CSV table of C-alpha atoms and ligand atoms in Angstrom, one decimal:
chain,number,residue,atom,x,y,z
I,261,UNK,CA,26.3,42.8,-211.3
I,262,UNK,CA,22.8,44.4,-211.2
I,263,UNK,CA,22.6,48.3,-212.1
I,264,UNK,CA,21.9,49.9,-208.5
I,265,UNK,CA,18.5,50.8,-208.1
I,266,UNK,CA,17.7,54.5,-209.1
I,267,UNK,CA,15.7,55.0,-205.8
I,268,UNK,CA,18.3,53.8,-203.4
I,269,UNK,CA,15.4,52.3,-201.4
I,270,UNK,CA,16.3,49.4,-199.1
I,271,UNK,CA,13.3,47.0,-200.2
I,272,UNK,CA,11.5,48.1,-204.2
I,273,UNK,CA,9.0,46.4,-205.4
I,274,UNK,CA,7.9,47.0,-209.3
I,275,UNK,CA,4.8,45.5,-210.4
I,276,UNK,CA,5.1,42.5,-208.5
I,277,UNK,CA,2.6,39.6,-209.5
I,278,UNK,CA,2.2,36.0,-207.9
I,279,UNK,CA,-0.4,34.1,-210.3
I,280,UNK,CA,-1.0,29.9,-208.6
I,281,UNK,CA,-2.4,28.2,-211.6
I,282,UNK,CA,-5.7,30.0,-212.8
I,283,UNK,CA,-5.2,32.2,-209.2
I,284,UNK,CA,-4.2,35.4,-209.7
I,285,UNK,CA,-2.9,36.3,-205.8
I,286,UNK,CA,-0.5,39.5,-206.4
I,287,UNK,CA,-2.2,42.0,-209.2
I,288,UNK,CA,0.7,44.1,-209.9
I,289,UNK,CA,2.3,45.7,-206.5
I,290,UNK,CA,4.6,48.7,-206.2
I,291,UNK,CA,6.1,50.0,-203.2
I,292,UNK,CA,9.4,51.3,-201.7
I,293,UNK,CA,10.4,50.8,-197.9
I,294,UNK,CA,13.2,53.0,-197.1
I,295,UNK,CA,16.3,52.2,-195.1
I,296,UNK,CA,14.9,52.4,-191.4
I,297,UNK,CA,11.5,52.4,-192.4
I,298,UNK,CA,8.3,50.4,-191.0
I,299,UNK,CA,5.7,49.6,-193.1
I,300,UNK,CA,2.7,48.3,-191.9
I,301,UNK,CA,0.7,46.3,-194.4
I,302,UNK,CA,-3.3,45.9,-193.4
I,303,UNK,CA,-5.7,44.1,-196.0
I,304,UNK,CA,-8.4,41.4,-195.4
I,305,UNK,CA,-7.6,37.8,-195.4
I,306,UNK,CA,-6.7,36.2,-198.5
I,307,UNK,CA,-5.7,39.6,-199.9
I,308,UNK,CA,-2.2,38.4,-200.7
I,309,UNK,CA,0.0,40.4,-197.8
I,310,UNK,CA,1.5,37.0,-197.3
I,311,UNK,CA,2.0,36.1,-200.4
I,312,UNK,CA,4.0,39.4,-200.9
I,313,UNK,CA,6.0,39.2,-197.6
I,314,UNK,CA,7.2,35.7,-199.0
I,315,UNK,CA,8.1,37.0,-202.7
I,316,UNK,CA,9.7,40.0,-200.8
I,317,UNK,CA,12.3,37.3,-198.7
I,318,UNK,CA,11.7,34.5,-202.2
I,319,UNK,CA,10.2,32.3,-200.2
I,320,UNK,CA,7.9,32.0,-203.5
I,321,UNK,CA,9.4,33.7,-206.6
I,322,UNK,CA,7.4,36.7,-208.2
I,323,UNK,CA,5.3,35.2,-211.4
I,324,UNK,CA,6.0,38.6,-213.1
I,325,UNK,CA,7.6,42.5,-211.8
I,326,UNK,CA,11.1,42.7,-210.1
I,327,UNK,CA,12.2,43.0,-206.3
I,328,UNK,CA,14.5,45.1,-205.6
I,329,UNK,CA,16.6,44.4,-202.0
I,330,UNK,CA,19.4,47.4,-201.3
I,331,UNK,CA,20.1,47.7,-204.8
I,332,UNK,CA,19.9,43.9,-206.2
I,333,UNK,CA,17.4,43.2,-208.3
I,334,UNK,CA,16.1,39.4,-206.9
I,335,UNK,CA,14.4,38.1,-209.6
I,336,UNK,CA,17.1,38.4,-212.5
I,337,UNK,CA,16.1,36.0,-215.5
I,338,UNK,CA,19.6,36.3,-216.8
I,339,UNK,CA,21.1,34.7,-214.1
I,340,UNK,CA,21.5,30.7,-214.6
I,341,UNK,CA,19.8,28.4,-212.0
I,342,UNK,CA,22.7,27.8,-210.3
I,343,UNK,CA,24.1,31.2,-209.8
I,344,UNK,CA,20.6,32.5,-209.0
I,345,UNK,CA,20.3,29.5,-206.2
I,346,UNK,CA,23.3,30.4,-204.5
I,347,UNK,CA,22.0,34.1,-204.7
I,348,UNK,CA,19.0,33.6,-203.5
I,349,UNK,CA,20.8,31.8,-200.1
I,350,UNK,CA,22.6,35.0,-199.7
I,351,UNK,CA,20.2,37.1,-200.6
I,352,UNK,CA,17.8,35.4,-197.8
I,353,UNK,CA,19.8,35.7,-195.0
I,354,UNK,CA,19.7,39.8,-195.5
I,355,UNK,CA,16.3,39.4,-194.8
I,356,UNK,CA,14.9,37.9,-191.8
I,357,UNK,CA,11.6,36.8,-191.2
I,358,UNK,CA,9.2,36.2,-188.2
I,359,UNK,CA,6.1,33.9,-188.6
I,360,UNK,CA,2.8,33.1,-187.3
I,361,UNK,CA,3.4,30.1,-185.6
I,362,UNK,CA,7.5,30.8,-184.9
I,363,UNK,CA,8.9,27.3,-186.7
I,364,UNK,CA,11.2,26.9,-184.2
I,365,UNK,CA,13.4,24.3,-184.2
I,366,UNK,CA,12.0,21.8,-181.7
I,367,UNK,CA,14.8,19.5,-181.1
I,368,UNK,CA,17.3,22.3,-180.2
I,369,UNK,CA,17.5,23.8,-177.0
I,370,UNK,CA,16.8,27.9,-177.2
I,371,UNK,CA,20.1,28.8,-177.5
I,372,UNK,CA,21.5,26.5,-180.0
I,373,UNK,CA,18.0,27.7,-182.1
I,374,UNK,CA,19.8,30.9,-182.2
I,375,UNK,CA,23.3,29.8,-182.8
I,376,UNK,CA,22.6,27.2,-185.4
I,377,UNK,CA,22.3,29.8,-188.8
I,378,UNK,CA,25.5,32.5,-187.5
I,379,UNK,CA,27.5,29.0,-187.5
I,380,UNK,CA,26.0,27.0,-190.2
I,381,UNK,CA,25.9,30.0,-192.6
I,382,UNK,CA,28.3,32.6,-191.4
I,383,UNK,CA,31.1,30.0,-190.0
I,384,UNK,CA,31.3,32.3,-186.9
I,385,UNK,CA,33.0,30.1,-184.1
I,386,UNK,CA,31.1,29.0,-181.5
I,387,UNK,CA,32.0,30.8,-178.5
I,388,UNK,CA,31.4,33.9,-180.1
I,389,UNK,CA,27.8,32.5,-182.1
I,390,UNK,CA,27.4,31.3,-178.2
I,391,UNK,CA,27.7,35.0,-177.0
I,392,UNK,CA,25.9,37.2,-179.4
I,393,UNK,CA,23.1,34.6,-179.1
I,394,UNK,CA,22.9,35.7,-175.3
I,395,UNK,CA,23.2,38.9,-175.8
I,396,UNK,CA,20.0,39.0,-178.3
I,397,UNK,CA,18.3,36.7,-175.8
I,398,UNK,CA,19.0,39.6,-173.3
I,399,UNK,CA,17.6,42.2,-175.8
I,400,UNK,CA,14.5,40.1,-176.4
I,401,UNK,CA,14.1,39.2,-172.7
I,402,UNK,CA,14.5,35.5,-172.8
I,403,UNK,CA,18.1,34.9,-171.6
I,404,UNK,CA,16.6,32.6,-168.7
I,405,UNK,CA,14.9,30.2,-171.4
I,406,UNK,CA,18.3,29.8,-173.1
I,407,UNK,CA,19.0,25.9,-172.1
I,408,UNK,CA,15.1,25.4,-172.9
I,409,UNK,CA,13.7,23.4,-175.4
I,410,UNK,CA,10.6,25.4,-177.5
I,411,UNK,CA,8.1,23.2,-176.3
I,412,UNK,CA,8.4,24.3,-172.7
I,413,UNK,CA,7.9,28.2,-173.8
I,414,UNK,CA,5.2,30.5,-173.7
I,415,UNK,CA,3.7,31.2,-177.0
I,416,UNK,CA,5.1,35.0,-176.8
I,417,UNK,CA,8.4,33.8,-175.4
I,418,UNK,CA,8.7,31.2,-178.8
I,419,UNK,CA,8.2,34.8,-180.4
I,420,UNK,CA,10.4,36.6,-179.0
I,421,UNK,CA,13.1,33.3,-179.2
I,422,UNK,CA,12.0,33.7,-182.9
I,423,UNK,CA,12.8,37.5,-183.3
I,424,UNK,CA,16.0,36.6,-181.6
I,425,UNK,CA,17.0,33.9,-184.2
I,426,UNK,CA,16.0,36.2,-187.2
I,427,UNK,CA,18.0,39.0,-186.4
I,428,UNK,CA,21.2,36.3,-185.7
I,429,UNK,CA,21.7,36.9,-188.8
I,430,UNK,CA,22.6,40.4,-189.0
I,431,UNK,CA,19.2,41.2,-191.4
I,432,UNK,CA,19.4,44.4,-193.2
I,433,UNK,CA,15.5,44.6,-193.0
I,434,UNK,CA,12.8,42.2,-190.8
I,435,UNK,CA,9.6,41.1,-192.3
I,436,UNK,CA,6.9,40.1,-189.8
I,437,UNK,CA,4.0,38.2,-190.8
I,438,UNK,CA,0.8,38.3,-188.4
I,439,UNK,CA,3.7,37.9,-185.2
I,440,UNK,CA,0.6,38.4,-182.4
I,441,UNK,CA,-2.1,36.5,-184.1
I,442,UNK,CA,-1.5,33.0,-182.6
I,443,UNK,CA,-0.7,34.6,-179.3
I,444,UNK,CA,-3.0,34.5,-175.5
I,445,UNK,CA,-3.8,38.2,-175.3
I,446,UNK,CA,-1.8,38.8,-172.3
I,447,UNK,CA,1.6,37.6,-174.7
I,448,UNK,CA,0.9,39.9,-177.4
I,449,UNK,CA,2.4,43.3,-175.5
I,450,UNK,CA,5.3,41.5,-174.7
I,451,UNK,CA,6.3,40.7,-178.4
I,452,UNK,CA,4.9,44.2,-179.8
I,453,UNK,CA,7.4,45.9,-177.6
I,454,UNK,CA,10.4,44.0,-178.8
I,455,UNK,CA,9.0,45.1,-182.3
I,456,UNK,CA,8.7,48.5,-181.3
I,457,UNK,CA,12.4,48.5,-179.7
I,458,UNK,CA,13.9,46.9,-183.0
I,459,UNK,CA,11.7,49.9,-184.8
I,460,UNK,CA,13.3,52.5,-183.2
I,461,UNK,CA,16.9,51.1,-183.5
I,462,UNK,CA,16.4,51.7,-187.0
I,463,UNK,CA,15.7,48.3,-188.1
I,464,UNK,CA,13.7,48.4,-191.5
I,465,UNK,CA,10.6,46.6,-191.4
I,466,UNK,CA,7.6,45.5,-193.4
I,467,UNK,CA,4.6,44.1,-191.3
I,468,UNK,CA,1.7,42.7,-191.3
I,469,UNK,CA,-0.7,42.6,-188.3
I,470,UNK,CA,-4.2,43.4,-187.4
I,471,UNK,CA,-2.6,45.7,-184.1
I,472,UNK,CA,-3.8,48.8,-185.1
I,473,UNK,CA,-2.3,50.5,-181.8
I,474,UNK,CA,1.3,49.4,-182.6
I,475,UNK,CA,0.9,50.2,-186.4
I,476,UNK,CA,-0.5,54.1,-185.0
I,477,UNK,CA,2.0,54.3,-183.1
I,478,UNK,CA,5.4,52.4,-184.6
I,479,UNK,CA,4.8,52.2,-188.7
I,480,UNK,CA,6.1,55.3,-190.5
I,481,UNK,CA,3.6,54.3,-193.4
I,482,UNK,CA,0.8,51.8,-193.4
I,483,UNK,CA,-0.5,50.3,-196.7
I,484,UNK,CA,-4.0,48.7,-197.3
I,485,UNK,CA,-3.8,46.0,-199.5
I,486,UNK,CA,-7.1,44.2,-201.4
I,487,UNK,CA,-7.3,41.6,-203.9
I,488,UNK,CA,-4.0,41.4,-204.4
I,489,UNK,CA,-3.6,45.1,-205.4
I,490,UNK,CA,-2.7,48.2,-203.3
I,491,UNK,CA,-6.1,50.5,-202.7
I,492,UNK,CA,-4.1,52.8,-200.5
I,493,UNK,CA,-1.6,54.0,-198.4
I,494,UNK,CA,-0.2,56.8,-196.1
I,495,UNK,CA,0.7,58.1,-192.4
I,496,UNK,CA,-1.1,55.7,-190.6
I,497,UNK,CA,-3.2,58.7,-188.6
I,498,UNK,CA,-4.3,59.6,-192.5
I,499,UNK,CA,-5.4,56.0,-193.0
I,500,UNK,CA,-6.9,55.2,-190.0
I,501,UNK,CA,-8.8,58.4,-189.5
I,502,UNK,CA,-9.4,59.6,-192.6
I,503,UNK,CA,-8.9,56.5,-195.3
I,504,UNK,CA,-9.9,57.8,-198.5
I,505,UNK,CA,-11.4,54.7,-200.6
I,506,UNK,CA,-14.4,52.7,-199.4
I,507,UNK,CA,-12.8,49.3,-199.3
I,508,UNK,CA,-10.7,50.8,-196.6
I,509,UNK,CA,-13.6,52.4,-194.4
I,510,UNK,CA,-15.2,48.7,-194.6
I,511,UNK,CA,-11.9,47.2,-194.1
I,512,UNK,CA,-11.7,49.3,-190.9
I,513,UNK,CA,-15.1,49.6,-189.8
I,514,UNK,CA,-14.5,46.0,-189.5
I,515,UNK,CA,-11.8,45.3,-187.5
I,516,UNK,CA,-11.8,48.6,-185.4
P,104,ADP,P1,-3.3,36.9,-196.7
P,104,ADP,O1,-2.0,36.7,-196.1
P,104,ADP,O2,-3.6,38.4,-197.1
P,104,ADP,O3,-4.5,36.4,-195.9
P,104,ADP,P2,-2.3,35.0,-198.7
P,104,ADP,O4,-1.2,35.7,-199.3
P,104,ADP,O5,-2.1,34.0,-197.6
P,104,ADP,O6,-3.3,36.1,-198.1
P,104,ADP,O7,-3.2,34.3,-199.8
P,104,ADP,C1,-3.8,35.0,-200.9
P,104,ADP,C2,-4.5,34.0,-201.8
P,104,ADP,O8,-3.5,33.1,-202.3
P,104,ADP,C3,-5.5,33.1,-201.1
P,104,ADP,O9,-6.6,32.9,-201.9
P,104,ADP,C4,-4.7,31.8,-200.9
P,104,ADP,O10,-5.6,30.7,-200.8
P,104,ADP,C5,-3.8,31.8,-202.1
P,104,ADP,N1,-2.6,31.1,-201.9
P,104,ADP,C6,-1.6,31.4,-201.0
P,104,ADP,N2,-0.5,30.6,-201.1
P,104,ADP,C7,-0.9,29.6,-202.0
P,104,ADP,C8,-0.2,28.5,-202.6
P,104,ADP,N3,1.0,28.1,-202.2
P,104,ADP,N4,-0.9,27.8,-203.5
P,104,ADP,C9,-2.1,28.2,-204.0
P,104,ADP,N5,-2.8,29.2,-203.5
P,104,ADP,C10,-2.2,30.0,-202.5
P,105,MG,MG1,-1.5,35.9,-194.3
């Protein structure tokens, strides 16, 4: 067993680097998101906020620094390959994670998109993977799309189907990468609020999005991120209004 961490924060990260060959992505990134905490993560593109959402949910493994999820730390050397495979599996499903471009699975019918991972991976029984999977369509506003197949969705309803699928697993923190980017404009509200609902049920979250109105409003903290290091971070009226470092008046000037 791993000592608990000190700071009893649901998601540490210590130093965390990601190098790809002679690339160095991640520079050495610390950060804490507490339980029922939303983090927004802003930064220009190619700054690494993927990279770090994916080390965060080891999707890639950190090339250096440790991650820290409720207490575990991820990236233990001293565990064999084996034992830190089958670790990882768990460890994955305790964080979900929402995409770009959704991955759905296209031969599977809404529904059974949602059902798949509670009965594959939990071994719940079907009739009651059936009927949680409704009720979270219900929550995410898609329960009439449940004997669909993805292709005939609506971009933001394939996000919201995504959200759906993610948090089938019972996640004890969501990580959102760019969810509104590949959307129509007139999808995007539609996914933000689901966001915002799961936000104010408590759900810990780290995001990443260019929404600046949903960050104002929903994140608790929003971080700036550049060349793979953090420049700053704070309340996200502090940031926005009054960023103290000139990348992030450039950044801002920008996008704003
Ligand atoms: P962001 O999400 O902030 O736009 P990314 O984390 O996607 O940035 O990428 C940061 C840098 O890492 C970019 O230069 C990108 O090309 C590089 N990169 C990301 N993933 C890989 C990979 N699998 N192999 C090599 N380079 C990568
Ligand atoms: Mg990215």
């Amino acid at each position: 067993m791993n000592a608990a961490h000190p700071d009893g924060a649901q998601i540490a990260l210590r130093g965390v680097r990601k190098t790809y060959g002679a690339l160095d992505v991640l520079k050495g990134i610390s950060l804490d998101v507490q339980q029922g905490e939303v983090l927004v993560l802003i930064g220009p593109s190619g700054s690494g906020k993927s990279t770090l959402l994916r080390c965060v949910n080891m999707l890639e493994m950190p090339t250096g620094g440790e991650v820290w999820i409720r207490g575990s730390l991820i990236n233990d050397a001293r565990r064999g390959h084996r034992a830190q495979e089958r670790y990882l599996n768990a460890m994955r499903m305790k964080v979900g994670m929402v995409f770009q471009h959704f991955n759905l699975f296209a031969h599977l019918t809404v529904l059974e998109n949602i059902m798949l991972a509670p009965v594959q991976l939990l071994g719940h029984g079907v009739a009651q993977a059936r009927a949680e999977a409704r009720a979270l369509l219900e929550s995410v506003g898609v329960l009439d799309k449940q004997d669909v197949y993805p292709g005939k969705l609506s971009g933001g309803q394939k996000q919201r189907v995504a959200i759906a699928r993610a948090l089938a697993l019972r996640p004890d923190a969501m990580l959102f990468d760019e969810p509104t980017s590949a959307l129509d404009p007139e999808m995007v509200a539609g996914v933000l609020a689901v966001m915002e609902k799961l936000a104010r049920a408590g759900m810990t979250m780290m995001v990443v999005t260019h929404e600046m109105r949903f960050a104002e409003k929903v994140a608790d903290r929003v971080v700036f991120i550049a060349g793979g290091r953090v420049v700053e971070e704070g309340r996200p009226a502090a940031i926005f209004h009054q960023p103290a470092h000139e990348r992030t008046q450039a950044f801002l000037a920008d996008i704003l």
